[in-house]
Short mmCIF file of C-alpha atoms in Angstrom, two decimals:
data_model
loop_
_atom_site.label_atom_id
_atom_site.label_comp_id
_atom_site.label_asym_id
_atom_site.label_seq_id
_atom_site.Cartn_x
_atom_site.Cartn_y
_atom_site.Cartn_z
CA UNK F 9 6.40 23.92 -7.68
CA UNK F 10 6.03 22.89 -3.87
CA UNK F 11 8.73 23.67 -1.62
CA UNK F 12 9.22 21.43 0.90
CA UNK F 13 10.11 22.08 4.74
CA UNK F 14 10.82 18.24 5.46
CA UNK F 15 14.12 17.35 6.94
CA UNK F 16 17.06 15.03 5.33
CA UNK F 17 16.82 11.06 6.48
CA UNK F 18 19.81 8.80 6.87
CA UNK F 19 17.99 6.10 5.57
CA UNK F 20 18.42 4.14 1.83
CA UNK F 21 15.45 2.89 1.07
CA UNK F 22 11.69 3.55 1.78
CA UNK F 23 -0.57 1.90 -0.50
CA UNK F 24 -4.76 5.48 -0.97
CA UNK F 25 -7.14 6.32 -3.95
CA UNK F 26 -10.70 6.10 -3.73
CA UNK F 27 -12.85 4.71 -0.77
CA UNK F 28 -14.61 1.18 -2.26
CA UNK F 29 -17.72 0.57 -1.43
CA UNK F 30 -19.36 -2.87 -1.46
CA UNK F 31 -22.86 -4.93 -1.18
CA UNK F 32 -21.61 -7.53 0.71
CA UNK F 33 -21.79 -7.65 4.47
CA UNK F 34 -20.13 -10.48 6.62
CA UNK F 35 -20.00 -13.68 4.21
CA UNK F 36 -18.99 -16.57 5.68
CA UNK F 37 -16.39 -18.99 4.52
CA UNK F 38 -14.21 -18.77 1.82
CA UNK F 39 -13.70 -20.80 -1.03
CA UNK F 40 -11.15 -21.49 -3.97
CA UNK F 41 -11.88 -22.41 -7.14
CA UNK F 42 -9.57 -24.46 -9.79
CA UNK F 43 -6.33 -25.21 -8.60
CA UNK F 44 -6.94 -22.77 -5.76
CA UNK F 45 -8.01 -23.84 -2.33
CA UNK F 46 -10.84 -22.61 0.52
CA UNK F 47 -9.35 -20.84 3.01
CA UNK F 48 -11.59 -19.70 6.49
CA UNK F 49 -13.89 -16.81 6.14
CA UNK F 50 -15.36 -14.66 9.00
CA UNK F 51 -12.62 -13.44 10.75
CA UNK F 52 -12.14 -16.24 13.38
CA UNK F 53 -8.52 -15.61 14.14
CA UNK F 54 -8.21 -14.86 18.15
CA UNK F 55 -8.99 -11.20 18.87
CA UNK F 56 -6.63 -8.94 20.56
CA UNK F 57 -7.53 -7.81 24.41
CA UNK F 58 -8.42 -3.65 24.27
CA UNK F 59 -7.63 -4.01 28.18
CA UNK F 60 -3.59 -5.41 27.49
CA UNK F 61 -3.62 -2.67 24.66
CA UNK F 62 -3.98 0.40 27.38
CA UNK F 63 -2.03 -1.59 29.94
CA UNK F 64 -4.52 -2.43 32.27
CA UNK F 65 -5.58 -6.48 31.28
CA UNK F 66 -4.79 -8.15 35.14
CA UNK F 67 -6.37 -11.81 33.92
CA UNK F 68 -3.07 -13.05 32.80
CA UNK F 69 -3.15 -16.40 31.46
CA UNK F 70 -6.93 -16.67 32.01
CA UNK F 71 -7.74 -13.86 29.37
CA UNK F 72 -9.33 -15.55 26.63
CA UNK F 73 -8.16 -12.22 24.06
CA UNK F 74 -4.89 -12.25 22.89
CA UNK F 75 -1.86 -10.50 24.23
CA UNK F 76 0.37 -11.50 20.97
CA UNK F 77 -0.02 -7.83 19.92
CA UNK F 78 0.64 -4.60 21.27
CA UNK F 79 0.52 -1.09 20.50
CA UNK F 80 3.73 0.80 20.38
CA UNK F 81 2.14 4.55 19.39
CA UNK F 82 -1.06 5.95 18.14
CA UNK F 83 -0.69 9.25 16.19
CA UNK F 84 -3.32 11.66 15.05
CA UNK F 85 -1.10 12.60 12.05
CA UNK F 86 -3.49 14.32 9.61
CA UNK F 87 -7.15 16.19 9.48
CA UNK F 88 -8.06 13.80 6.29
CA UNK F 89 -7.14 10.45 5.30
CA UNK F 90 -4.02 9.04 4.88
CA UNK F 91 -3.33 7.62 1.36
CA UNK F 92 0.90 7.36 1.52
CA UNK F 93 2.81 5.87 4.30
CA UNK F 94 6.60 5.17 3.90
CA UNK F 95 8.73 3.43 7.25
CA UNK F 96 12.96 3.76 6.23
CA UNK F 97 15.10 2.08 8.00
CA UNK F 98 16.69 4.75 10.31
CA UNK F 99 12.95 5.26 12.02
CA UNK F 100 12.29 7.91 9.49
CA UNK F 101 8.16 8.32 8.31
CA UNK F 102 6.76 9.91 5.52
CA UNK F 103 2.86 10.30 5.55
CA UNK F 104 0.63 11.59 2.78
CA UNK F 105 -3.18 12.67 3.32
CA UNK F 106 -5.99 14.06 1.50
CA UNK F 107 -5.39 17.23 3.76
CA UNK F 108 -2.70 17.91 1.23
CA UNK F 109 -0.17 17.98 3.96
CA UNK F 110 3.31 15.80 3.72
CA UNK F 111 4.78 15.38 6.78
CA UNK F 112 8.35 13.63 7.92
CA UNK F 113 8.43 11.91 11.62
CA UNK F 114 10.95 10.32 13.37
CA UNK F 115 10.55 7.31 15.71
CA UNK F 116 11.84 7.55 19.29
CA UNK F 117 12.63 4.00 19.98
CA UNK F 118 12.84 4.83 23.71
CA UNK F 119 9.26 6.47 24.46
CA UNK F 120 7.72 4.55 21.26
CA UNK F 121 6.58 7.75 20.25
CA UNK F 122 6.53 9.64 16.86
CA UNK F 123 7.49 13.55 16.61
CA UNK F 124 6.94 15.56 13.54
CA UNK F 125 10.28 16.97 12.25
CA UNK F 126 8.25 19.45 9.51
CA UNK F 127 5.67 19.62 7.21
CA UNK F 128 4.52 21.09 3.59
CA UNK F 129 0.92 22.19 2.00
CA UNK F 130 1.01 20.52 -1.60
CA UNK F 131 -0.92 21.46 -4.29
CA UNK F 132 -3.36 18.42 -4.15
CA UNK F 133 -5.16 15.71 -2.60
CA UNK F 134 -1.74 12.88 -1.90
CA UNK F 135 -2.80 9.52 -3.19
CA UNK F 136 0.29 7.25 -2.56
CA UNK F 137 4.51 8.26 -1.54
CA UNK F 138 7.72 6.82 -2.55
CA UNK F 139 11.05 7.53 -1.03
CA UNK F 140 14.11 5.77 -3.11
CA UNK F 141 17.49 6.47 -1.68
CA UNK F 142 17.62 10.88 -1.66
CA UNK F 143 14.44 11.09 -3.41
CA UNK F 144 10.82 11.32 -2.21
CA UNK F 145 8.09 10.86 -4.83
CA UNK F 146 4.65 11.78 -4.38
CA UNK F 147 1.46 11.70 -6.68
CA UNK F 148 -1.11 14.11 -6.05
CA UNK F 149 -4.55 15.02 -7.91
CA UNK F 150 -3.95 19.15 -9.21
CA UNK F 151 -6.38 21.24 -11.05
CA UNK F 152 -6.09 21.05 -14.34
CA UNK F 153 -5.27 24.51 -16.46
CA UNK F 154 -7.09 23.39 -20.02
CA UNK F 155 -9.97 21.90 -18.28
CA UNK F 156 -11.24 24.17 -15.94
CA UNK F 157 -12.87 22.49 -12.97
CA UNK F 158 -11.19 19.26 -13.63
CA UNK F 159 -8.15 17.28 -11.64
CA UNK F 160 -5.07 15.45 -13.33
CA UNK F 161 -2.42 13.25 -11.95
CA UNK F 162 0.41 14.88 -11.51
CA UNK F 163 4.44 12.46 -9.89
CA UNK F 164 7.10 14.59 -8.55
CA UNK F 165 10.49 13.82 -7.22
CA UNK F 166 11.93 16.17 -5.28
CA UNK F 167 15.79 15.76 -4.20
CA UNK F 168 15.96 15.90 -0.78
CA UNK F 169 19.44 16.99 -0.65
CA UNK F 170 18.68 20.06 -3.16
CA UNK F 171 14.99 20.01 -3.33
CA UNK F 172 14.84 20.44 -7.17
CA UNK F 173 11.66 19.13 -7.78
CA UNK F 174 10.79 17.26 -11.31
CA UNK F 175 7.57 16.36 -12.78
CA UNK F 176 6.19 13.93 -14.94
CA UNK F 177 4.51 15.07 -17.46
CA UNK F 178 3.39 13.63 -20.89
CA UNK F 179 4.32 16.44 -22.95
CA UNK F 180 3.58 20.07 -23.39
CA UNK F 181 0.17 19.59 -24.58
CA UNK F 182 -0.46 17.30 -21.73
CA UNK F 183 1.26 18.40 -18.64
CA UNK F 184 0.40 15.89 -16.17
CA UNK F 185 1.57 12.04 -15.63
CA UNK F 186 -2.06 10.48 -16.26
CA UNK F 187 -5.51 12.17 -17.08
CA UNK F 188 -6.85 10.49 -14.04
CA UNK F 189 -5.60 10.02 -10.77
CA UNK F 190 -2.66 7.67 -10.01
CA UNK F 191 -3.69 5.71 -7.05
CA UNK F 192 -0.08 4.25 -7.35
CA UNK F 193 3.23 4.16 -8.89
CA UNK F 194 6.42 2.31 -8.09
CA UNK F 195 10.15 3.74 -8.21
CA UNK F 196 13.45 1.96 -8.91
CA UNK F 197 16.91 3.03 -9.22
CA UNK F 198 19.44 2.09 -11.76
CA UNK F 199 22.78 3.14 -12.59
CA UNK F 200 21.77 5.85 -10.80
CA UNK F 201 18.60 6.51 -12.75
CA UNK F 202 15.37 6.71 -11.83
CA UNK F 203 12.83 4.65 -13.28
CA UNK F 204 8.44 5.21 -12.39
CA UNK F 205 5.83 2.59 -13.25
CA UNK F 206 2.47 4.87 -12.90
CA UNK F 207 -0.61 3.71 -13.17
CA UNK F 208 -4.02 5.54 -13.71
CA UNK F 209 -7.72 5.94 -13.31
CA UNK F 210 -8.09 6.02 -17.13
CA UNK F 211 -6.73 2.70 -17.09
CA UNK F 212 -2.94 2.86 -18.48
CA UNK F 213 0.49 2.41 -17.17
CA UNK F 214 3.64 4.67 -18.32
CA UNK F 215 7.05 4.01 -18.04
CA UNK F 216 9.79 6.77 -17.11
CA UNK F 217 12.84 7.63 -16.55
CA UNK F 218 14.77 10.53 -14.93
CA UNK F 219 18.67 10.83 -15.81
CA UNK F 220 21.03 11.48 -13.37
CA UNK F 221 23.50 12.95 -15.72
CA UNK F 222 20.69 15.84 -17.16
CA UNK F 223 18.08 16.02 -14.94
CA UNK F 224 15.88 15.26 -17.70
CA UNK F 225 12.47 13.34 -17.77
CA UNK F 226 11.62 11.27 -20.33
CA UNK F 227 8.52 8.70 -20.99
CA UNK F 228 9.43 5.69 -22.11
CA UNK F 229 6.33 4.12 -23.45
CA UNK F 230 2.61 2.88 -22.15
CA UNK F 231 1.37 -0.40 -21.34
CA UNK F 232 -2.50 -0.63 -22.57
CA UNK F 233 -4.14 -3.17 -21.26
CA UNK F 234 -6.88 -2.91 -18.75
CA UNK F 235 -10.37 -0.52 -19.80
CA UNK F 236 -10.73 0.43 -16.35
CA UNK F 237 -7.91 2.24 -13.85
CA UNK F 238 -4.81 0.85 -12.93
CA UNK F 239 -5.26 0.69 -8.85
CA UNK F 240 -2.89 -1.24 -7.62
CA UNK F 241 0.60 -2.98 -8.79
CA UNK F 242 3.98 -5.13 -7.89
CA UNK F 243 6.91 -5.76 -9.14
CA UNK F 244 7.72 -9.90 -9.48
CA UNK F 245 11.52 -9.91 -10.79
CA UNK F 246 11.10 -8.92 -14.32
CA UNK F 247 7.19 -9.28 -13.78
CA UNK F 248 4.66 -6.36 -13.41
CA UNK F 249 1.45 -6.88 -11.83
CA UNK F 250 -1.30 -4.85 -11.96
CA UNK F 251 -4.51 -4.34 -10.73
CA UNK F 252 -7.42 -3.05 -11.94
CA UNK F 253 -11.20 -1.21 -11.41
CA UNK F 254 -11.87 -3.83 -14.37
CA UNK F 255 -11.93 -6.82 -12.14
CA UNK F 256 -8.82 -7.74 -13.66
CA UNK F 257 -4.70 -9.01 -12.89
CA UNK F 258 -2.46 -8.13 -15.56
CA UNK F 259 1.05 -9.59 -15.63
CA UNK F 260 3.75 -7.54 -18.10
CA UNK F 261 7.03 -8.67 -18.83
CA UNK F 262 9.18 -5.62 -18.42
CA UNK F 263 12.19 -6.77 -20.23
CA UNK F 264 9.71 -6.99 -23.48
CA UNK F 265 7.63 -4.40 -22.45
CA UNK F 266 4.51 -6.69 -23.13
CA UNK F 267 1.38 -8.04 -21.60
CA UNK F 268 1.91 -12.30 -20.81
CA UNK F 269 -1.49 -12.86 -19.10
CA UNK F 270 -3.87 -11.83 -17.32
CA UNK F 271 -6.62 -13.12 -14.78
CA UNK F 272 -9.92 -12.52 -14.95
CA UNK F 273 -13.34 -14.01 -13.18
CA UNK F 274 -13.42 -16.91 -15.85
CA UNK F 275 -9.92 -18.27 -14.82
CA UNK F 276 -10.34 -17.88 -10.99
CA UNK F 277 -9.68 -13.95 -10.25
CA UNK F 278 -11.86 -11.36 -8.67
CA UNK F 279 -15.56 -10.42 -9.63
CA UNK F 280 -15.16 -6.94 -8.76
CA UNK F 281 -11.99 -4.22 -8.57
CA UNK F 282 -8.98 -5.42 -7.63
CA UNK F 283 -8.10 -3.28 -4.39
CA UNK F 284 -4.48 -3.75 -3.25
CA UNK F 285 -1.82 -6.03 -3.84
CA UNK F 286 1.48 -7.22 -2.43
CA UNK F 287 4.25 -9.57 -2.96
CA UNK F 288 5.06 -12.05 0.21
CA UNK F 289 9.09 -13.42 -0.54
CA UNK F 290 9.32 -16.71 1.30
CA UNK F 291 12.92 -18.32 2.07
CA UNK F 292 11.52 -21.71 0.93
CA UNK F 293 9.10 -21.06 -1.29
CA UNK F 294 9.78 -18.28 -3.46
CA UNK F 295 7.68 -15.21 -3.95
CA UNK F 296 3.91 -14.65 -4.21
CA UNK F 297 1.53 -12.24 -5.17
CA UNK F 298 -1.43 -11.65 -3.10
CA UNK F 299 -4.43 -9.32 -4.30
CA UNK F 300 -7.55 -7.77 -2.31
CA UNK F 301 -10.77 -6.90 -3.82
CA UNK F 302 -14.08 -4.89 -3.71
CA UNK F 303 -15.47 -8.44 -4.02
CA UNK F 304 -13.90 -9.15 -0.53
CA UNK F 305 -11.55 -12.01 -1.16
CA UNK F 306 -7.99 -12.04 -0.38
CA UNK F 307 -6.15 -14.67 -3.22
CA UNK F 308 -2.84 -15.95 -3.40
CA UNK F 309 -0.94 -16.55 -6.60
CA UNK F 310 1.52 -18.62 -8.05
CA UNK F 311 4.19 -16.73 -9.89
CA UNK F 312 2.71 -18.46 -13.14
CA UNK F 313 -0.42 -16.90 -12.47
CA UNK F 314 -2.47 -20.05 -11.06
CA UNK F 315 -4.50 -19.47 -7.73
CA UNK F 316 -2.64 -21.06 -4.61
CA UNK F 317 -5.41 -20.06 -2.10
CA UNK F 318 -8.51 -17.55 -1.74
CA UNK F 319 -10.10 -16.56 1.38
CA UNK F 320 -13.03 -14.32 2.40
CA UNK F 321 -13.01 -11.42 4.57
CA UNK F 322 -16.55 -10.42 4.81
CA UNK F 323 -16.39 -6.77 3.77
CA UNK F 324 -14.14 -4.82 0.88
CA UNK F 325 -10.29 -5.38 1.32
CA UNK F 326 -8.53 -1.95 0.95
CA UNK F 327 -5.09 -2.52 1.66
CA UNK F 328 -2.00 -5.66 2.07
CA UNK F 329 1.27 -6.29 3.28
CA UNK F 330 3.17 -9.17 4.05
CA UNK F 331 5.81 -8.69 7.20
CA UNK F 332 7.74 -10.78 9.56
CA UNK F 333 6.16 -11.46 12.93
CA UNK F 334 9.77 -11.30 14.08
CA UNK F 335 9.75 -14.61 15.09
CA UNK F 336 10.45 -16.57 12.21
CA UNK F 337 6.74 -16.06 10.42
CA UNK F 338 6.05 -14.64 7.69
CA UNK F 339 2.19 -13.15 7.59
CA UNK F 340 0.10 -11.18 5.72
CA UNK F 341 -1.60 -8.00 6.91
CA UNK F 342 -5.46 -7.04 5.76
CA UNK F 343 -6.36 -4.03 6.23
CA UNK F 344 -10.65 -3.19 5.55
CA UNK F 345 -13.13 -1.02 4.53
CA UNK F 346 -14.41 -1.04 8.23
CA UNK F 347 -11.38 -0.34 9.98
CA UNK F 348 -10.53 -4.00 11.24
CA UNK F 349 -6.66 -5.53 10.42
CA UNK F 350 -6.53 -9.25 10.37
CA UNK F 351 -3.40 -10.86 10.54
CA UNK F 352 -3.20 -14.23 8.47
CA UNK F 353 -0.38 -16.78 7.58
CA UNK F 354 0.29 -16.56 4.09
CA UNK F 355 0.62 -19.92 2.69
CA UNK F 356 -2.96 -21.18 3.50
CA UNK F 357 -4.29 -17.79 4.56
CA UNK F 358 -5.13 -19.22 8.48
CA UNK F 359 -5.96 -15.88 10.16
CA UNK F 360 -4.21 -16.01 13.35
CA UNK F 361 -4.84 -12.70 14.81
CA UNK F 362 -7.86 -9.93 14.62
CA UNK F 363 -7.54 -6.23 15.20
CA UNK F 364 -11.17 -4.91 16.10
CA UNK F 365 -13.38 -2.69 18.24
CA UNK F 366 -11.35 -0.50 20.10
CA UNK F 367 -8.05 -1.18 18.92
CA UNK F 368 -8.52 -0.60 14.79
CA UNK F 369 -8.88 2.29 12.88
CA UNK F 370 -12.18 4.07 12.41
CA UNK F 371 -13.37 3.93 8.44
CA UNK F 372 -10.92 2.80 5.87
CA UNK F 373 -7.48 1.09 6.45
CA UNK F 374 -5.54 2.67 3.27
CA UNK F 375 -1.74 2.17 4.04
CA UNK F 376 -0.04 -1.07 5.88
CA UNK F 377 3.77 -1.03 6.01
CA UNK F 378 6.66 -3.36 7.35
CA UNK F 379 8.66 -1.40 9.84
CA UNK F 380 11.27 -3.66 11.20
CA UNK F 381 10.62 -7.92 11.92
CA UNK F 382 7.91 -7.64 14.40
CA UNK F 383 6.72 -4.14 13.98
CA UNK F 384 4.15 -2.55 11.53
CA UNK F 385 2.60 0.67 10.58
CA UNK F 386 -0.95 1.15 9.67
CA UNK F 387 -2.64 4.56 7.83
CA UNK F 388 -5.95 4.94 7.86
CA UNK F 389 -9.35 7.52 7.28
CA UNK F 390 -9.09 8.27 10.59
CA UNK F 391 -6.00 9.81 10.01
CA UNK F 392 -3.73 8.24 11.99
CA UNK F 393 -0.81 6.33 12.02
CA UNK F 394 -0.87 3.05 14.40
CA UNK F 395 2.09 1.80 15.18
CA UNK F 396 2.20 -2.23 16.05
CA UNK F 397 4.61 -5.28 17.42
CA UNK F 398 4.34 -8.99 17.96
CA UNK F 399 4.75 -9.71 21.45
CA UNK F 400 5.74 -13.35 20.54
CA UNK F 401 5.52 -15.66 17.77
CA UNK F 402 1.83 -15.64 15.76
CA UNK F 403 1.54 -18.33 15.03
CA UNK F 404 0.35 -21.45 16.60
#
């Protein structure tokens, strides 16, 4: 078992997996089929200026780039990509990477800087991070013991307070949490219980639960569903979403423990794997679910499972978030397989603001999280960590 050197965070509360690859290179418009509507392809959302970026942009009002966006910090965190991000509220960062390392940061408001409070060299590849209240969960790939040459998915929790460190593992026969990688897995607590959704690579999702009172891990049960693996998923209320390698959206009822639909090509989903997902929670509106695909759509839907809007990005989608522009917005980051972030309203998917050339990441954007209203994280191949903030409102 890893030990870890990572500091204690004050904080309460706290996207990875396998680089897609796609055929299609800069489509144009997008389009919405069914109930679903068009919304604009190609990127034309205004681009932001490099030159106001570095601090150096002396045209003013005259530039025609934008100057809504700046960058706060830009952090070479890891050697290898980085597949787990996690922003708490007290400035704290967690970052996972393929370099195996798992580092803790904290945010110095006052020189917009990060510094690394410690470190520790896991066992595995990190695919995706948790932290819920003193916990931090991490999911890893590890070699296997009966299969010699072979990696499993393997959750811990670790305790920051104690750092006893519990796994998740099937049984004895099968000590790991999946077969196959888990690209993803999300963590609740209850009556002081933790609960894990994991999903994996070999395509099922299993339920847990570690007991406060024993320290004991138990699996609850398995959702089977999809026949391809589980990449991405989000909680709706009592809803699970999940997506899949299979081209497919399931939606579970969690309550019942059963699957209550699912979206597929033939009722307006995604052609190819489903990417990345996240839930946007309007004031006025309610909440939405918005997926991201190898096909290179981004699609908003309806919490009874109908498409609201679809859009096309022009190259794979690899990661979403929806954040406040601290202003009053509410957007929806898209982060893609060639390093650009475009920034789009999320009720008719508008995009309002494009990061490219020298102010994106270079290869894959993996991990995109809300910091504070106005401020954002990004992760990406590159291994850094970008740090973001709306100068003033996005939108229009």
């Amino acid at each position: 078992k890893e030990t870890m050197n990572i500091g204690r965070h004050n904080g309460n509360n706290g996207n990875r997996g396998n680089t897609y690859r796609s055929n299609h290179h800069g489509r144009g418009s997008g389009s919405g089929r069914g109930g679903g509507r068009g919304g604009h392809g190609g990127n034309t959302g205004k681009k932001v200026c490099y030159f106001h970026i570095v601090g150096k942009c002396n045209k003013g009002t005259d530039c025609t780039f934008s100057h809504d966006i700046s960058l706060m910090a830009c952090e070479h965190a890891h050697s290898a990509p980085i597949k787990g991000l996690v922003v708490l509220a007290d400035g704290t960062f967690y970052t996972g990477s393929a370099d195996k390392l798992l580092s803790q940061w904290s945010w110095n408001s006052a020189s917009n800087s990060l510094s690394k409070n410690g470190s520790s060299t896991l066992a595995g590849e990190i695919k995706h991070i948790e932290v819920v209240e003193n916990f931090i969960i991490w999911s890893m790939d590890v070699s296997s013991d009966q299969f010699p040459g072979e990696t499993v998915g393997q959750v811990h929790a670790m305790n920051i307070t104690d750092s006893k460190t519990f796994e998740l593992q099937l049984s004895e026969k099968r000590p790991y949490t999946h077969p196959m990688s888990v690209l993803q897995f999300i963590v609740r607590m209850m009556d002081g219980d933790l609960h894990f959704i994991t999903g994996g690579l070999e395509g099922n999702i299993h339920i847990w639960t570690l007991s406060a009172a024993t320290g004991i891990v138990s699996h609850v049960t398995a959702l089977e569903g999809h026949i391809r693996g589980v990449t991405c998923m989000v909680l709706q209320g009592s809803m699970l979403w999940s997506g899949s390698m299979d081209n497919s959206i399931c939606v579970w009822n969690m309550a019942t423990v059963q699957m209550v639909g699912s979206v597929t090509s033939a009722t307006d989903g995604h052609i190819e794997a489903v990417t990345c997902m996240t839930l946007v929670n309007t004031p006025t509106d309610g909440e939405f679910v918005v997926s991201g695909s190898v096909d290179c759509s981004v699609k908003v839907w309806l919490p009874n499972g109908k498409l609201h809007y679809s859009t096309d990005e022009g190259t794979v989608v690899t990661a979403l978030a929806s954040a406040e522009d601290g202003y009053g917005g509410i957007v929806v980051l898209v982060g893609l397989s060639d390093g650009k972030i475009i920034i789009r309203s999320w009720k008719c998917l508008d995009d309002l603001i494009v990061l490219d050339q020298h102010v994106r990441h270079r290869g894959e954007v993996w991990c995109i999280k809300s910091c504070f209203p106005g401020v954002v994280a990004t992760g990406g191949a590159d291994g850094k960590v970008i740090v973001w903030t709306a100068q003033q409102s996005l939108f229009p």
